[in-house]
XYZ file of C-alpha atoms in Angstrom:
610
model
C -22.313 39.635 4.051
C -25.791 40.936 4.762
C -29.063 39.144 5.279
C -32.587 40.523 5.124
C -33.186 44.113 6.219
C -29.438 44.681 6.214
C -28.848 42.498 9.293
C -25.579 40.563 9.312
C -25.973 36.805 9.668
C -23.893 35.734 12.657
C -21.978 32.468 12.643
C -23.518 31.469 15.957
C -27.075 31.471 14.653
C -26.815 27.905 13.436
C -28.867 26.176 10.798
C -32.492 27.145 10.355
C -34.713 25.382 12.876
C -38.254 24.532 11.808
C -39.637 25.417 15.231
C -38.275 28.944 14.814
C -40.474 29.330 11.728
C -43.771 28.466 13.438
C -46.053 30.736 15.455
C -47.995 29.728 18.563
C -50.714 28.150 16.407
C -48.278 26.192 14.256
C -48.527 28.542 11.283
C -45.487 29.307 9.153
C -43.913 32.693 9.850
C -40.426 33.361 8.518
C -38.027 34.717 11.169
C -36.646 38.225 10.552
C -33.815 38.328 8.043
C -34.561 34.983 6.400
C -34.220 34.917 2.620
C -32.517 32.719 0.036
C -29.184 34.482 0.529
C -29.211 34.405 4.339
C -30.089 30.700 4.238
C -27.025 29.895 2.146
C -24.925 32.025 4.538
C -26.160 29.968 7.492
C -25.058 26.800 5.712
C -21.676 28.312 4.861
C -21.166 29.317 8.483
C -22.240 26.009 10.013
C -21.725 23.176 7.490
C -19.385 24.924 5.072
C -17.295 21.857 4.258
C -20.342 19.718 3.512
C -21.466 19.020 -0.044
C -24.149 21.454 -1.162
C -24.761 20.173 -4.699
C -23.518 17.253 -6.742
C -23.830 17.162 -10.520
C -23.596 13.916 -12.481
C -21.897 14.829 -15.745
C -22.212 11.800 -18.006
C -19.970 13.345 -20.632
C -17.061 12.603 -18.268
C -15.296 9.210 -18.100
C -17.237 6.381 -16.464
C -16.752 6.371 -12.716
C -15.782 10.046 -12.706
C -19.192 11.574 -13.441
C -19.781 13.281 -10.085
C -18.743 16.925 -9.704
C -19.352 18.438 -6.269
C -19.397 21.870 -4.656
C -19.362 22.508 -0.907
C -21.222 25.340 0.767
C -17.941 27.196 1.249
C -17.072 26.814 -2.426
C -20.564 27.848 -3.480
C -20.292 30.933 -1.294
C -17.118 31.983 -3.095
C -18.700 31.390 -6.496
C -21.836 33.340 -5.508
C -19.754 36.363 -4.500
C -17.581 36.116 -7.612
C -20.576 35.920 -9.946
C -22.396 38.574 -7.928
C -19.437 40.960 -8.236
C -19.532 40.677 -12.025
C -23.302 41.163 -12.058
C -22.940 44.302 -9.936
C -20.598 45.823 -12.529
C -23.350 45.960 -15.137
C -26.679 45.622 -13.295
C -28.363 47.667 -10.586
C -30.569 46.474 -7.770
C -33.820 45.071 -9.169
C -32.488 44.621 -12.701
C -33.223 41.289 -14.320
C -30.381 38.860 -14.923
C -31.233 35.859 -17.102
C -29.494 32.485 -16.830
C -29.069 30.921 -20.277
C -26.885 27.980 -19.388
C -26.938 24.191 -19.534
C -27.850 22.144 -16.487
C -24.945 22.065 -14.047
C -23.258 23.611 -11.031
C -22.517 26.792 -13.008
C -26.263 27.264 -13.356
C -26.720 26.961 -9.582
C -23.923 29.477 -8.923
C -25.367 31.852 -11.525
C -28.861 31.708 -10.053
C -27.736 32.341 -6.488
C -25.068 34.845 -7.554
C -27.582 37.027 -9.394
C -29.888 37.075 -6.375
C -27.022 37.789 -3.966
C -26.091 40.813 -6.092
C -29.567 42.259 -5.498
C -30.794 41.505 -9.017
C -33.894 39.529 -10.023
C -32.823 36.171 -11.437
C -34.598 34.912 -14.558
C -33.916 31.156 -14.812
C -34.191 30.175 -18.479
C -32.220 27.859 -20.749
C -29.571 27.902 -23.431
C -30.765 28.258 -27.057
C -29.503 24.728 -27.695
C -32.740 23.356 -26.178
C -34.605 22.165 -29.281
C -38.140 23.320 -30.025
C -38.304 26.160 -27.500
C -36.683 29.128 -29.254
C -39.952 31.064 -29.319
C -40.486 30.537 -25.605
C -36.972 31.782 -24.870
C -37.473 34.788 -27.116
C -40.787 35.592 -25.420
C -39.253 35.418 -21.939
C -36.280 37.623 -22.890
C -38.456 40.275 -24.525
C -40.794 40.200 -21.550
C -38.160 40.424 -18.791
C -35.672 42.745 -20.576
C -32.591 41.450 -18.743
C -29.642 43.773 -18.248
C -27.263 40.827 -18.247
C -27.212 37.195 -19.307
C -25.271 34.532 -17.424
C -24.040 31.601 -19.502
C -21.117 29.182 -19.845
C -18.205 28.964 -22.235
C -19.649 25.828 -23.865
C -22.745 27.621 -25.168
C -21.557 31.242 -25.304
C -21.425 31.375 -29.107
C -24.977 30.080 -29.393
C -26.194 32.579 -26.798
C -24.443 35.461 -28.550
C -25.935 34.456 -31.916
C -29.405 34.122 -30.404
C -29.212 37.554 -28.790
C -27.922 39.099 -32.040
C -30.800 37.649 -34.040
C -33.666 37.909 -31.572
C -33.286 41.083 -29.522
C -33.016 43.834 -32.125
C -35.942 45.789 -30.616
C -34.529 45.795 -27.074
C -31.280 46.767 -25.400
C -28.867 43.902 -25.846
C -27.954 42.385 -22.476
C -24.318 42.027 -21.414
C -23.133 38.411 -21.591
C -21.258 37.128 -18.529
C -19.553 33.719 -18.770
C -19.865 32.053 -15.370
C -17.042 29.522 -15.663
C -14.581 32.188 -16.816
C -15.043 34.233 -13.630
C -12.124 33.544 -11.259
C -12.714 32.908 -7.575
C -10.576 35.944 -6.837
C -13.400 38.136 -8.178
C -15.298 37.387 -4.956
C -13.251 40.099 -3.227
C -14.983 42.747 -5.326
C -18.492 41.856 -4.172
C -20.405 44.703 -2.523
C -22.880 43.553 0.183
C -26.449 44.573 -0.541
C -29.593 44.632 1.536
C -32.197 42.007 0.614
C -35.690 42.242 2.046
C -37.968 39.250 2.457
C -40.546 40.879 0.175
C -38.070 41.601 -2.626
C -38.537 39.575 -5.814
C -35.918 36.836 -5.925
C -36.693 35.549 -9.421
C -39.163 35.451 -12.274
C -40.578 31.980 -12.815
C -41.846 31.658 -16.378
C -44.862 29.414 -16.776
C -44.629 26.274 -18.889
C -46.839 27.442 -21.744
C -49.197 24.449 -21.748
C -52.317 26.527 -22.375
C -50.967 29.983 -23.355
C -47.695 31.809 -24.065
C -45.369 31.838 -21.017
C -45.537 34.694 -18.514
C -43.152 35.580 -15.689
C -44.405 35.070 -12.144
C -42.809 37.399 -9.573
C -41.594 35.129 -6.765
C -40.526 36.870 -3.556
C -38.084 35.609 -0.923
C -41.041 35.262 1.451
C -42.867 33.074 -1.050
C -39.812 30.866 -1.638
C -39.048 30.380 2.049
C -42.669 29.742 2.969
C -43.199 27.245 0.177
C -40.037 25.264 0.909
C -41.096 24.984 4.557
C -44.569 23.910 3.456
C -43.062 21.141 1.372
C -40.690 19.999 4.126
C -43.519 19.825 6.686
C -46.066 18.207 4.355
C -43.770 15.437 3.138
C -42.043 15.035 6.518
C -38.557 15.873 5.271
C -37.423 17.009 8.735
C -34.451 14.629 8.856
C -31.351 16.625 7.849
C -29.983 13.446 6.298
C -32.668 13.723 3.598
C -31.179 14.472 0.184
C -32.643 15.338 -3.188
C -32.122 13.759 -6.607
C -33.368 15.554 -9.706
C -32.955 15.641 -13.464
C -35.696 18.265 -13.807
C -34.594 21.411 -15.654
C -33.454 24.157 -13.302
C -35.563 26.742 -15.149
C -38.704 24.859 -14.117
C -40.409 25.526 -10.768
C -40.121 21.905 -9.646
C -36.461 21.795 -10.675
C -35.718 25.003 -8.764
C -37.350 23.556 -5.640
C -34.731 20.800 -5.664
C -31.941 23.362 -5.362
C -33.900 25.464 -2.874
C -34.538 22.545 -0.537
C -30.856 22.146 0.541
C -30.585 25.897 1.138
C -33.286 25.661 3.817
C -32.064 22.536 5.513
C -28.351 22.220 4.890
C -28.508 18.911 3.030
C -27.533 18.415 -0.587
C -29.089 17.615 -3.935
C -27.718 15.419 -6.696
C -28.523 16.831 -10.128
C -28.289 15.543 -13.680
C -29.512 16.805 -17.037
C -32.937 15.977 -18.485
C -31.170 14.546 -21.538
C -29.144 12.177 -19.355
C -32.362 10.881 -17.849
C -34.238 10.502 -21.134
C -31.356 8.679 -22.814
C -30.854 6.288 -19.909
C -33.488 6.497 -17.144
C -31.562 3.927 -15.099
C -29.189 6.796 -14.194
C -31.999 8.396 -12.185
C -32.714 5.103 -10.437
C -29.034 4.545 -9.632
C -28.729 8.038 -8.141
C -31.823 7.459 -6.018
C -30.388 4.159 -4.829
C -27.106 5.808 -3.832
C -29.037 8.339 -1.748
C -31.321 5.678 -0.275
C -28.330 3.796 1.120
C -27.293 6.726 3.340
C -30.687 8.201 4.310
C -33.983 9.405 2.930
C -33.922 10.568 -0.661
C -36.614 12.640 -2.349
C -37.281 13.209 -6.035
C -40.042 14.742 -8.137
C -41.241 14.209 -11.701
C -44.354 14.295 -13.924
C -46.299 11.249 -15.107
C -44.282 10.498 -18.222
C -40.989 10.180 -16.319
C -42.233 7.373 -14.098
C -43.705 5.571 -17.089
C -40.453 5.989 -19.020
C -38.363 4.676 -16.123
C -40.665 1.673 -15.759
C -40.241 0.915 -19.479
C -36.545 1.607 -19.957
C -34.930 2.026 -16.525
C -35.410 -1.292 -14.726
C -32.056 -2.728 -13.534
C -30.991 -6.341 -13.399
C -32.136 -8.270 -10.369
C -28.605 -8.540 -8.987
C -27.778 -4.850 -9.506
C -27.912 -3.985 -5.828
C -30.416 -1.166 -6.411
C -32.017 -0.157 -3.096
C -35.026 2.187 -3.051
C -36.270 1.475 0.457
C -35.822 5.105 1.602
C -37.112 6.830 -1.550
C -39.890 9.427 -1.635
C -41.370 9.924 -5.112
C -43.334 13.130 -5.680
C -45.541 12.911 -8.755
C -46.872 16.298 -9.770
C -48.888 16.294 -12.979
C -52.425 17.556 -13.516
C -54.057 15.158 -13.250
C -51.850 12.490 -11.672
C -51.917 9.184 -13.573
C -52.563 6.025 -11.558
C -51.207 4.069 -14.539
C -47.824 5.774 -14.133
C -47.768 5.034 -10.394
C -48.742 1.400 -10.825
C -46.246 0.822 -13.642
C -43.411 2.223 -11.540
C -44.501 0.318 -8.430
C -44.677 -2.955 -10.370
C -41.203 -2.391 -11.817
C -39.406 -1.265 -8.650
C -41.128 -2.939 -5.701
C -38.616 -5.824 -6.086
C -35.905 -3.246 -5.327
C -37.339 -2.251 -1.965
C -39.602 0.616 -3.098
C -42.219 0.983 -0.328
C -45.898 1.274 -1.148
C -45.892 4.637 0.643
C -43.118 6.059 -1.563
C -45.414 7.815 -4.050
C -46.762 11.208 -3.060
C -49.344 12.483 -5.578
C -49.086 16.267 -5.318
C -50.443 19.455 -6.805
C -48.575 22.658 -7.505
C -48.094 25.502 -9.966
C -45.665 28.327 -10.670
C -48.017 31.046 -9.407
C -47.919 29.417 -5.945
C -44.085 29.193 -6.146
C -44.742 25.469 -6.558
C -46.149 23.311 -3.776
C -49.845 23.230 -2.806
C -50.831 19.776 -1.556
C -49.835 16.143 -1.131
C -50.987 12.997 0.666
C -49.943 12.171 4.229
C -46.423 10.744 4.748
C -47.723 7.341 5.866
C -50.415 7.067 3.174
C -50.279 5.112 -0.067
C -51.310 6.648 -3.369
C -54.826 5.496 -4.199
C -57.485 5.882 -6.836
C -61.231 6.486 -6.782
C -63.576 5.860 -9.682
C -66.134 8.459 -10.697
C -68.848 8.707 -13.312
C -67.145 10.325 -16.312
C -70.178 12.181 -17.648
C -71.243 13.488 -14.234
C -67.694 14.630 -13.536
C -67.540 16.526 -16.830
C -70.825 18.157 -15.811
C -69.277 19.242 -12.504
C -70.285 16.505 -10.032
C -68.010 13.913 -8.395
C -70.146 10.758 -8.199
C -68.469 7.503 -7.152
C -69.046 4.375 -9.259
C -67.691 0.870 -9.345
C -64.334 0.370 -11.034
C -65.977 -1.945 -13.568
C -68.595 0.605 -14.589
C -68.163 1.344 -18.336
C -68.503 5.039 -17.567
C -65.874 5.053 -14.803
C -62.876 7.365 -14.858
C -59.955 7.037 -12.456
C -59.027 9.980 -10.213
C -56.013 10.150 -7.887
C -56.344 12.399 -4.811
C -53.601 14.980 -4.264
C -54.052 14.941 -0.512
C -54.233 17.780 1.956
C -53.366 21.442 1.539
C -50.011 22.569 2.910
C -49.782 24.345 6.224
C -50.494 28.099 6.133
C -52.091 27.784 2.710
C -55.788 27.821 1.876
C -57.538 26.247 -1.086
C -61.172 26.862 -1.959
C -63.184 25.342 -4.806
C -65.007 28.237 -6.420
C -67.591 28.850 -9.105
C -65.481 31.107 -11.341
C -68.496 33.074 -12.576
C -70.140 33.849 -9.228
C -66.933 33.750 -7.099
C -68.770 31.641 -4.506
C -67.299 28.635 -2.724
C -68.623 25.260 -3.864
C -69.526 22.348 -1.573
C -67.435 19.193 -1.416
C -68.034 16.912 -4.381
C -68.712 19.839 -6.703
C -66.146 20.697 -9.389
C -64.983 24.290 -9.568
C -61.912 26.426 -10.082
C -59.129 25.994 -7.540
C -58.418 29.269 -5.697
C -55.391 29.637 -3.397
C -54.320 31.993 -0.625
C -51.115 32.181 1.440
C -47.677 33.734 1.773
C -46.329 31.299 -0.835
C -48.341 32.932 -3.626
C -46.347 34.959 -6.160
C -46.678 38.736 -6.274
C -48.083 38.855 -9.800
C -47.049 38.658 -13.448
C -44.053 40.725 -14.480
C -45.124 43.811 -16.430
C -48.758 42.672 -16.718
C -50.914 44.662 -14.276
C -54.237 43.713 -15.873
C -53.407 39.983 -15.910
C -52.076 40.277 -12.351
C -55.294 41.837 -11.095
C -57.424 39.237 -12.858
C -55.404 36.219 -11.671
C -53.913 37.255 -8.314
C -56.589 39.723 -7.192
C -59.670 37.497 -6.997
C -62.056 37.961 -4.069
C -64.466 35.406 -2.650
C -67.999 36.781 -2.594
C -69.386 34.006 -0.432
C -68.060 31.031 1.523
C -69.866 27.918 2.707
C -71.861 28.441 5.927
C -70.223 25.320 7.376
C -67.244 23.252 6.330
C -65.644 26.121 4.433
C -62.091 25.536 3.245
C -61.473 29.288 3.434
C -61.779 29.367 7.222
C -58.758 31.043 8.783
C -57.687 32.909 5.669
C -57.743 36.675 5.942
C -60.109 38.705 3.795
C -57.455 39.492 1.219
C -57.117 38.377 -2.364
C -56.962 34.895 -3.842
C -55.110 33.324 -6.756
C -57.289 31.988 -9.558
C -55.305 28.969 -10.748
C -57.216 28.142 -13.927
C -57.293 24.526 -12.685
C -60.441 22.540 -11.998
C -60.866 20.347 -8.945
C -63.022 19.278 -6.040
C -62.816 18.071 -2.454
C -63.826 14.572 -1.413
C -63.344 13.238 2.125
C -61.073 16.155 2.925
C -58.688 15.575 0.042
C -58.116 17.695 -3.055
C -58.654 16.201 -6.503
C -57.401 18.009 -9.619
C -59.341 17.203 -12.773
C -57.649 19.411 -15.376
C -57.259 22.907 -16.783
C -60.213 25.123 -17.609
C -58.450 26.107 -20.844
C -58.089 22.441 -21.843
C -61.742 21.503 -21.285
C -63.429 20.517 -24.539
C -66.934 21.836 -25.220
C -68.663 19.938 -28.017
C -72.392 20.079 -28.797
C -73.173 21.488 -25.371
C -71.265 18.807 -23.457
C -67.907 19.142 -21.684
C -65.102 16.601 -21.914
C -61.732 16.317 -20.213
C -59.051 15.851 -22.888
C -57.190 13.205 -20.880
C -60.299 10.990 -20.961
C -60.399 11.128 -24.758
C -56.636 10.576 -24.982
C -56.847 7.502 -22.750
C -59.674 6.059 -24.826
C -57.685 6.635 -28.025
C -54.616 4.886 -26.593
C -56.660 1.958 -25.313
C -58.373 1.556 -28.685
C -55.225 0.808 -30.651
C -51.656 -0.280 -29.822
C -50.429 2.026 -32.589
C -50.563 4.971 -30.143
C -47.828 5.641 -27.600
C -49.478 5.720 -24.170
C -49.287 9.271 -22.815
C -48.424 10.736 -26.215
C -51.799 11.809 -27.572
C -53.357 15.276 -27.513
C -57.091 15.926 -27.871
C -58.638 19.325 -28.527
C -61.773 20.853 -30.002
C -62.019 22.718 -33.315
C -64.788 24.142 -35.445
C -65.299 22.174 -38.639
C -67.402 22.788 -41.718
C -70.287 20.830 -40.201
C -69.900 22.113 -36.652
C -67.606 21.651 -33.680
C -65.803 18.420 -32.980
C -62.724 16.726 -31.603
C -59.298 16.241 -33.131
C -56.757 13.769 -31.736
C -53.074 13.941 -32.612
C -51.208 10.832 -31.466
C -47.605 9.684 -31.736
C -46.972 6.276 -33.207
C -45.713 3.579 -30.842
C -42.475 1.730 -31.479
C -42.820 -1.652 -33.166
C -46.053 -0.822 -35.018
C -44.637 -0.253 -38.489
C -46.759 -3.088 -39.900
C -50.012 -1.901 -38.337
C -52.484 -0.537 -40.879
C -52.952 3.131 -39.940
C -56.254 3.588 -41.767
C -57.816 0.703 -39.861
C -56.347 1.944 -36.553
C -57.737 5.433 -37.105
C -61.232 4.099 -37.781
C -61.037 1.968 -34.627
C -60.012 5.018 -32.583
C -62.797 7.171 -34.038
C -65.359 4.478 -33.271
C -64.143 4.109 -29.673
C -64.277 7.856 -29.076
C -67.770 8.136 -30.527
C -69.191 5.158 -28.650
C -67.591 5.894 -25.283
C -67.869 9.677 -25.181
C -70.553 10.518 -27.724
C -68.360 13.118 -29.418
C -68.127 14.085 -33.067
C -64.590 13.145 -34.167
C -63.401 15.393 -36.966
C -59.894 14.040 -37.375
C -57.345 11.581 -35.972
C -53.726 11.947 -37.022
C -50.981 9.417 -36.277
C -47.628 11.217 -36.293
C -44.002 10.166 -35.726
C -42.593 10.028 -32.202
C -41.508 13.459 -30.976
C -43.969 15.393 -33.158
C -46.344 16.610 -30.455
C -45.130 19.812 -28.785
C -44.522 19.575 -25.063
C -43.795 22.100 -22.363
C -40.256 22.497 -21.027
C -41.210 20.142 -18.172
C -42.414 17.437 -20.572
C -46.171 17.937 -20.289
C -48.425 17.885 -23.350
C -48.762 21.381 -24.817
C -52.304 21.023 -26.139
C -52.594 24.745 -26.860
C -49.503 24.625 -29.084
C -50.599 21.328 -30.639
C -53.941 22.820 -31.642
C -52.209 25.890 -33.072
C -49.835 23.703 -35.069
C -52.706 21.572 -36.364
C -54.724 24.578 -37.522
C -51.586 25.891 -39.200
C -51.187 22.675 -41.183
C -48.191 21.317 -39.265
C -49.483 17.729 -39.157
C -50.609 17.552 -42.778
């Protein structure tokens, strides 16, 4: 088996050592030959009999849910899958994974990369509400082959028959029908650190999804950045995740063990949503034997606090848990609800790590210090919408809560920039977040103009003192499309530029309007409202689509809507054109569970909520 630049990985090299990845100044520099494949080979050579991944399959009998694969077993499966990929795909061809969550997905992802192909982690057509996203990604990436499982093969075949008439139909390979003996047919291939390992399709919150080209260098650098920032240096640290494996945060939970030789326990998103206590129980099992790390967006922590609290005598132990919360912006309500629910089970106050990341940066950008507690600052809402972070008292009627996302990862730079002038903004001033570092993706697949616009930005001027660009070379920067600011050395993320509402010359963050709507009436599910601007017959204004909360069947909707409109007008001074209360599950969300305001607005204008 070959590593990067064609160099064989010797058994005696041992597991990757963090100190071998740092230069004299402490910056991250990947050693020669390090890539996703060589990292798995190190684990096979040194801890081959150890568990690599565990999947909790709740369709199996109670007590028999856990299915495990060791590094040795994974190595065999990677070669077997890779051999089948090599029969139909050449180096650099795209190979899509359209499979359910599970160990077959992990083997398919790694197997495609080991074969020299570019993996395209997607999902089976059975995922409801995302057929168009899947179709878009397949047409965009033009995969030569599709990896799936026997359980969903018929659905995959039907989808490809009906959706890919204008493109060459990819060959379907069924992962769990490939025998281990096929591993003998694998042909070693050279993998360079700057080769593209996979295409990470964006979530589609503000526009149709696009494929980010993620290189082996970007993956390795970003995983090391995460390990160092969150202090995951103990090899007895394990991961627990229900996040979909086609999502950047979900992929990080299978990449983490590859770097450090630990293991991750996985489950399906559906298993979590149906019974969030399963997530808590898996975290507790990991906490009993060492540190355990997980990651999720706001809604997951709120859902677990509502529906996943165990009995007091359950034996749940979360004393060694690390909880990454990575939404834009991070909700202090979600953190406090989870803390209130699970502090009795040993959850430390330092467990929560508000973080910032995005697919274009592979994932991880910033988080708070390991010993710090998540905190909140209160800012003047109107001044913040106008671009200035001005602290106010918590009791101020114009206060809005903001959670800091901590410090930027090692060997990564983050500048707050005026997007029009491309000049760095001083601390306390809101601007677009620009990033620079080896963790940044190479560009968008097949989109040179978009790549140049997003990944090819150049700073025209930096601050004369206190610049956050100090130490970065003079190369290009990534324009994230996110708004934020620095305060006391920490990064705050306030929202997406594309989500910002402009009404009558004033700007408004949609999450502020959504929070006001939810606070105005109990008829709205907290965290399940989407606000956006539209042009009406009498001028521009705001529309709010909100899902109805459980147990409110007797609440008069007409009265609730008027109360919500009044609250929005009085608190924000906006013209409210419409408020719609819709059944639970009606608002479109991204594949990671975030509100898809762009899609919601499109649906509304198309009459979907009428």
